[in-house]
Coordinates of N, CA and C in Angstrom, one line a residue:
X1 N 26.2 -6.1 18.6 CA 25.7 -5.9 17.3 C 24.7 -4.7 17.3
X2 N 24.8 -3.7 16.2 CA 23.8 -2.5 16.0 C 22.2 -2.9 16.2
X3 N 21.7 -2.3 16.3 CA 19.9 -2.4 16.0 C 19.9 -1.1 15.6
X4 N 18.7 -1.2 14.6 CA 18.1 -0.5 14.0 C 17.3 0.5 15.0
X5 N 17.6 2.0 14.7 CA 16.9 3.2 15.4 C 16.4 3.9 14.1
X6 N 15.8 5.6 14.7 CA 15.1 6.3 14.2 C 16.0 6.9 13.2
X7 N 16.1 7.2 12.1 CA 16.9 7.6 10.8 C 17.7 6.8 10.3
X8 N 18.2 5.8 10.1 CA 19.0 4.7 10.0 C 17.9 4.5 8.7
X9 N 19.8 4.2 7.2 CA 19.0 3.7 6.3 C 19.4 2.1 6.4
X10 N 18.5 1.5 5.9 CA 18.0 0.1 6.0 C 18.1 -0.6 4.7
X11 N 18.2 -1.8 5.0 CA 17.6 -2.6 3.5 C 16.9 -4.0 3.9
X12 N 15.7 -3.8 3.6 CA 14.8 -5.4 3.7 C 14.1 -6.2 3.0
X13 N 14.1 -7.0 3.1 CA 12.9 -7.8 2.7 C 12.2 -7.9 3.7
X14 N 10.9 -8.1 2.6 CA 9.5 -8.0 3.1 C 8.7 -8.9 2.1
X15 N 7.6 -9.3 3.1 CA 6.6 -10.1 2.3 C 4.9 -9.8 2.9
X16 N 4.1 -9.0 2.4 CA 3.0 -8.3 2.8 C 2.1 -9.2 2.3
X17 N 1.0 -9.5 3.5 CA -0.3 -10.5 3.4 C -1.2 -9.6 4.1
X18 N -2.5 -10.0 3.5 CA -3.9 -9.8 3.8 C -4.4 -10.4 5.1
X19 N -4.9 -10.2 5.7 CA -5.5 -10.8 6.9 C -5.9 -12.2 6.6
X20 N -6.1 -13.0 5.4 CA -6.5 -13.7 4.6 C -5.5 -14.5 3.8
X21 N -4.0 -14.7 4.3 CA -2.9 -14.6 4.1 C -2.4 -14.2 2.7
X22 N -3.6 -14.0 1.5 CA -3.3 -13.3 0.3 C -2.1 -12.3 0.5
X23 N -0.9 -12.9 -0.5 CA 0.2 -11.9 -0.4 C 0.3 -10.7 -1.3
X24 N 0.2 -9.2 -1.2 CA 0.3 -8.2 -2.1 C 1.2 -7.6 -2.7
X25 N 2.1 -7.9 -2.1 CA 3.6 -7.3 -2.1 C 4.9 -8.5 -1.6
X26 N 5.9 -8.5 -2.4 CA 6.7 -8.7 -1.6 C 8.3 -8.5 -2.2
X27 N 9.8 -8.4 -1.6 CA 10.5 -7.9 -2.3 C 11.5 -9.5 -2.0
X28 N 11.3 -10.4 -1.5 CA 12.3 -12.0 -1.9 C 12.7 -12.2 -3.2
X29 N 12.1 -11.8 -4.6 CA 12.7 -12.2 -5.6 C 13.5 -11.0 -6.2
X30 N 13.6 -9.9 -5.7 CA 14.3 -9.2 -6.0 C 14.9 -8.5 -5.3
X31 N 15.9 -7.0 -5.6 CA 16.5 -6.5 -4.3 C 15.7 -6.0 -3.0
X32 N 16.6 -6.1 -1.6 CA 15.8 -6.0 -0.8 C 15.5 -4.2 -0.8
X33 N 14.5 -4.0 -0.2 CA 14.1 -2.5 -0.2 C 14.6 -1.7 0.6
X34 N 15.1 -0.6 0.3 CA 16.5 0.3 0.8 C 15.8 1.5 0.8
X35 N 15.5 2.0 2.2 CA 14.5 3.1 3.1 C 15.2 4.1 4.0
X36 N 15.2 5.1 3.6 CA 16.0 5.7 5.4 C 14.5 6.1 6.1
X37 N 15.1 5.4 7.1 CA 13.9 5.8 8.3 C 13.5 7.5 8.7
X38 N 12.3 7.8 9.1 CA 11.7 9.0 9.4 C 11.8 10.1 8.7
X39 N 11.6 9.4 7.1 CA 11.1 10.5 5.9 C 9.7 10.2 6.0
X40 N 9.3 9.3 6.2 CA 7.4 9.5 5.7 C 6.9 8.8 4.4
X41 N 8.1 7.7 4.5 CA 8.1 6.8 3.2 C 7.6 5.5 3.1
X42 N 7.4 5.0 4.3 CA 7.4 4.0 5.0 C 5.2 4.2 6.0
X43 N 4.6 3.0 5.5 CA 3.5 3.3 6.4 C 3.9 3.4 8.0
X44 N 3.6 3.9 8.7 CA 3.8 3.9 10.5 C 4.4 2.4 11.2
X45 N 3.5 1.6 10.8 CA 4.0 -0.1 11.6 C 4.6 -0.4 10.9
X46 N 5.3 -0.2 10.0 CA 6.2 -1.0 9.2 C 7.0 -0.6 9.6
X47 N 7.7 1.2 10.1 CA 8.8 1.8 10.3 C 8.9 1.2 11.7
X48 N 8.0 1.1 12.5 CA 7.8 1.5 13.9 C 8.5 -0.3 14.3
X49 N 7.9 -1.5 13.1 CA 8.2 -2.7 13.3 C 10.0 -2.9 12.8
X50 N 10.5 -1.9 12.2 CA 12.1 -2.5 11.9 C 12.6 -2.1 13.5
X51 N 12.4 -1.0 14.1 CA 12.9 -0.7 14.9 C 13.5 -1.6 16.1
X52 N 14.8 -1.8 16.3 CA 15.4 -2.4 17.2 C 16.0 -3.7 16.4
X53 N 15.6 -3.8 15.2 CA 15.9 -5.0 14.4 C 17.5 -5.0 14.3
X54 N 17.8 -6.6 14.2 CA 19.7 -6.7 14.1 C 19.5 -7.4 12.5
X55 N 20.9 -7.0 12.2 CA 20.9 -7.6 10.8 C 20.9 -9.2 10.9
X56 N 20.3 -9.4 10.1 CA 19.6 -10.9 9.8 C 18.5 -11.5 10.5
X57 N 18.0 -10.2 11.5 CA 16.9 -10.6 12.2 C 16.1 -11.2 11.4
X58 N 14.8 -12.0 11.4 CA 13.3 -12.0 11.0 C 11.9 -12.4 11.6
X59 N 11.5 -11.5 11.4 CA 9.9 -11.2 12.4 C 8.9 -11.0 11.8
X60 N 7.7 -11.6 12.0 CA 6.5 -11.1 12.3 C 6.0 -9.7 12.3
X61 N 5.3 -9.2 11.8 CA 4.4 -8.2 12.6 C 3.0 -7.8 12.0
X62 N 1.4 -7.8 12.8 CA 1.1 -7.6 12.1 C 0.5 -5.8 12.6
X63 N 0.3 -5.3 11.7 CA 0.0 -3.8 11.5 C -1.7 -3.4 11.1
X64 N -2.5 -2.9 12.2 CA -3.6 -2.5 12.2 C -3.8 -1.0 11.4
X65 N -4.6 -1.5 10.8 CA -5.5 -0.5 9.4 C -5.1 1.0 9.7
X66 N -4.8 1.1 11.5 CA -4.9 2.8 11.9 C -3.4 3.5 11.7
X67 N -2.1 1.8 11.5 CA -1.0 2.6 11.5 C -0.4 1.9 10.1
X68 N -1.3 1.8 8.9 CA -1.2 1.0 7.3 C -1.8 2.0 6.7
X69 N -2.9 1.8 6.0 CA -3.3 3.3 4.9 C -4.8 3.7 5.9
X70 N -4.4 3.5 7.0 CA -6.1 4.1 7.8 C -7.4 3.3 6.9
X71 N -8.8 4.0 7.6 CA -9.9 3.5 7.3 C -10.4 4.0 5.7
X72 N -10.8 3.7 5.3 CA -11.6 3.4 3.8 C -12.6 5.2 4.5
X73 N -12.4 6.1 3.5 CA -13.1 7.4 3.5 C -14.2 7.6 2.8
X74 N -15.2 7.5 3.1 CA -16.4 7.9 2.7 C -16.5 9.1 1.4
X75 N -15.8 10.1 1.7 CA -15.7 11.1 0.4 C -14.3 10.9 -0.5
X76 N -14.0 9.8 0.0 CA -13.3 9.2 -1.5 C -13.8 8.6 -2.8
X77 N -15.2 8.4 -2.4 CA -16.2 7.4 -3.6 C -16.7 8.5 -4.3
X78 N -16.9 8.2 -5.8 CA -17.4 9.9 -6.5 C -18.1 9.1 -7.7
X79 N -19.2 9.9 -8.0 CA -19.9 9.3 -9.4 C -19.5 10.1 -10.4
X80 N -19.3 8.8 -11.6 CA -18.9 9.8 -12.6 C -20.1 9.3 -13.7
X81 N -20.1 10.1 -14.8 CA -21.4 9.6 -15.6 C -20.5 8.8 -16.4
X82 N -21.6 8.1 -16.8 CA -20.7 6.8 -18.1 C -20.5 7.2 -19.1
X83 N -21.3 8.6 -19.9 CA -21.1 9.3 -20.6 C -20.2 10.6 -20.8
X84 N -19.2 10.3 -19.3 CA -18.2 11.1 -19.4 C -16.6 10.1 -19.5
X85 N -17.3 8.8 -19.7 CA -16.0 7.9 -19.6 C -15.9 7.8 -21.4
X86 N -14.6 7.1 -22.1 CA -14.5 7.2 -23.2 C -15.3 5.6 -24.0
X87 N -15.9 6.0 -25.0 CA -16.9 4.6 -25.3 C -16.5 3.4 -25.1
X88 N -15.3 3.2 -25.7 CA -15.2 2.2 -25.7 C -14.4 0.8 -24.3
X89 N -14.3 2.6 -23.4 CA -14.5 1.4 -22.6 C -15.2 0.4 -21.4
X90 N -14.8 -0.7 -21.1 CA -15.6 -1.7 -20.5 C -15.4 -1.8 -19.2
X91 N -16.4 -0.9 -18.8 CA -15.7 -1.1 -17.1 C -16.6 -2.2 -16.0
X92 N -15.7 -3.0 -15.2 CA -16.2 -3.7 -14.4 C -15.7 -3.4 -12.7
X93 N -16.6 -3.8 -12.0 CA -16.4 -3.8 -10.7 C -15.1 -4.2 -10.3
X94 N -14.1 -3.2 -9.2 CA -12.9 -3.6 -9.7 C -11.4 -3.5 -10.0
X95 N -12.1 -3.0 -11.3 CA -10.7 -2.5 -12.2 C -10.2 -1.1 -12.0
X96 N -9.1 -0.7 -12.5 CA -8.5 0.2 -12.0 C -8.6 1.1 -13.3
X97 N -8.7 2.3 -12.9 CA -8.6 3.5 -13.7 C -7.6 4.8 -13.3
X98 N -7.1 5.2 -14.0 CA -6.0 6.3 -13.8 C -6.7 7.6 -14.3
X99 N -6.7 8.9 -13.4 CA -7.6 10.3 -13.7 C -6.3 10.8 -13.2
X100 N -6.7 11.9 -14.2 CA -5.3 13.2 -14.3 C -6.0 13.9 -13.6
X101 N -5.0 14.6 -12.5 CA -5.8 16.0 -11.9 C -5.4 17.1 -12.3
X102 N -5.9 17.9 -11.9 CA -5.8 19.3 -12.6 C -4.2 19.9 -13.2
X103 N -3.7 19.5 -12.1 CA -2.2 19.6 -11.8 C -1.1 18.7 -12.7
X104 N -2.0 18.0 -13.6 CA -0.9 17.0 -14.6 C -0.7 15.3 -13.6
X105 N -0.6 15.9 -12.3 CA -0.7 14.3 -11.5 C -1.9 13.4 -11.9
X106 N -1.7 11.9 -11.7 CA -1.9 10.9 -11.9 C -2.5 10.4 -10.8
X107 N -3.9 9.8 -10.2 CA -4.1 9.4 -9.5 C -5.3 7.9 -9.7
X108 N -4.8 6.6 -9.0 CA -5.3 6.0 -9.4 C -6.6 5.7 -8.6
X109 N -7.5 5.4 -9.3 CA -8.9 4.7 -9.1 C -9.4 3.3 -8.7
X110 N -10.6 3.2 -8.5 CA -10.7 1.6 -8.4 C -12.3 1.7 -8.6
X111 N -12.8 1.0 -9.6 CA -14.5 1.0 -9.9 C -15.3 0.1 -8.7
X112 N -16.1 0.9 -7.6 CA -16.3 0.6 -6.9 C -18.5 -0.3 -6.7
X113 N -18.5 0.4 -7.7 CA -19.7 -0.2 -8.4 C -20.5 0.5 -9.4
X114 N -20.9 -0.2 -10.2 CA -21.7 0.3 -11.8 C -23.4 0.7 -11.8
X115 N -23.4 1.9 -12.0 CA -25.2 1.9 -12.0 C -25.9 1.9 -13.7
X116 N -27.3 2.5 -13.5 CA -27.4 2.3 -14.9 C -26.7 3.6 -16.0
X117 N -26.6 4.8 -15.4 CA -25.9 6.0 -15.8 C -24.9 6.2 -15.3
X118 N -23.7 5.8 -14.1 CA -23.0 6.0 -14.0 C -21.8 5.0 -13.4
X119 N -20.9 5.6 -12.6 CA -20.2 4.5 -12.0 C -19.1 5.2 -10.6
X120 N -19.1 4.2 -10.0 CA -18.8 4.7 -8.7 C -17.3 4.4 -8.4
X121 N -16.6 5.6 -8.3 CA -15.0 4.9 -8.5 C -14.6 5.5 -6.9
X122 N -13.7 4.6 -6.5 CA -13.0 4.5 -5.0 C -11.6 5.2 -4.9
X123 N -11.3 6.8 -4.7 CA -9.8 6.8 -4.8 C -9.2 6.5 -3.4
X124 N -9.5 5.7 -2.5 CA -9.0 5.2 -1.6 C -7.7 4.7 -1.7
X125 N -6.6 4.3 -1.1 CA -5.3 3.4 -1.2 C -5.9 2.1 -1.6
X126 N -5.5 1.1 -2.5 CA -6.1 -0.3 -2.1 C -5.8 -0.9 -0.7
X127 N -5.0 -0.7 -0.2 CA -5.0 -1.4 1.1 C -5.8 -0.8 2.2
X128 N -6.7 0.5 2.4 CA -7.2 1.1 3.2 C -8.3 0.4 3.7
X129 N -8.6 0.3 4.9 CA -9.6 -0.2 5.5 C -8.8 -2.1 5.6
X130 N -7.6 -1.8 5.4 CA -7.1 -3.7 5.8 C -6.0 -3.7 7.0
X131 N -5.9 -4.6 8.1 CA -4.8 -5.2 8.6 C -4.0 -5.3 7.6
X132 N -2.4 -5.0 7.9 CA -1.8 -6.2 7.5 C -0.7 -6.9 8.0
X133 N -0.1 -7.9 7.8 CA 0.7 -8.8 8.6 C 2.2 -8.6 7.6
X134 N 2.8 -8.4 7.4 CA 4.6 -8.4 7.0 C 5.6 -9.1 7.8
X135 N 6.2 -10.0 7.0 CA 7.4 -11.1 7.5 C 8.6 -10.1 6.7
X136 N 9.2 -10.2 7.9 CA 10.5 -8.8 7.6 C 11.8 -9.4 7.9
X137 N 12.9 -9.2 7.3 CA 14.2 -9.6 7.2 C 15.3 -8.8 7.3
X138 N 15.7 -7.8 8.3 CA 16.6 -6.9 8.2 C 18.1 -7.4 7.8
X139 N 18.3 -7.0 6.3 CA 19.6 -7.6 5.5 C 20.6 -7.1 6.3
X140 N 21.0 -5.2 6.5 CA 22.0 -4.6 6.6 C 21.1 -3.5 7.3
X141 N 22.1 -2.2 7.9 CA 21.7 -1.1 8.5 C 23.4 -0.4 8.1
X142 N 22.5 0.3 7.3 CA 24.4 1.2 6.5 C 24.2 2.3 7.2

């Protein structure tokens, strides 16, 4: 039977938890996720974990912060004044905000804490600075 190598497109399921077993992701209720290996589409341990997989395998693995979205960046946190956010809205510790860059792209935020003039947004990955553990299912290798 085949195993899964380097450029091989795939299809899996996956089910992504927190160190905390909080699950973030997962593709069981719907189709499985269909990737060709070694575009840069895939975080590092996730590609690195199909590898050798037979169809209908399923495994474990869990994936440390350095090969998932790396460590939480320090010059990713930015103050914005609250009087440059629009009135009416309510921001809490948190929530997500979407800023356009210069370029027309879309990048999202996360309100990282509230002062009395401003607020401190995180454009970090949300998962940066986490382990994470993924139960993987290799359906097919087309």
């Amino acid at each position: 039977m085949s195993k899964v190598k380097a450029d091989d497109l795939v299809r899996v399921h996956y089910t992504g938890k927190l160190s905390d077993g909080q699950v973030f992701d997962s593709s069981v209720n719907r189709e499985p996720l269909e990737v060709k290996l070694g575009q840069g589409s895939l975080i590092p341990g996730f590609e690195k974990g199909l590898i050798d997989m037979q169809p209908n395998e399923k495994k474990t693995i869990v994936i440390a912060k350095e090969e998932a979205y790396g460590e939480k960046r320090k010059e990713l946190f930015q103050s914005v004044k609250k009087s440059d956010l629009p009135e009416d809205l309510k921001v809490e510790v948190d929530m997500a905000l979407m800023a356009t860059n210069a370029d027309g792209s879309e990048k999202q935020l996360r309100v990282a804490e509230i002062k009395e003039d401003e607020i401190v947004v995180d454009a970090n990955h949300p998962l940066a600075g986490e382990d994470l553990t993924f139960e993987l299912e290799l359906v097919e290798i087309k």
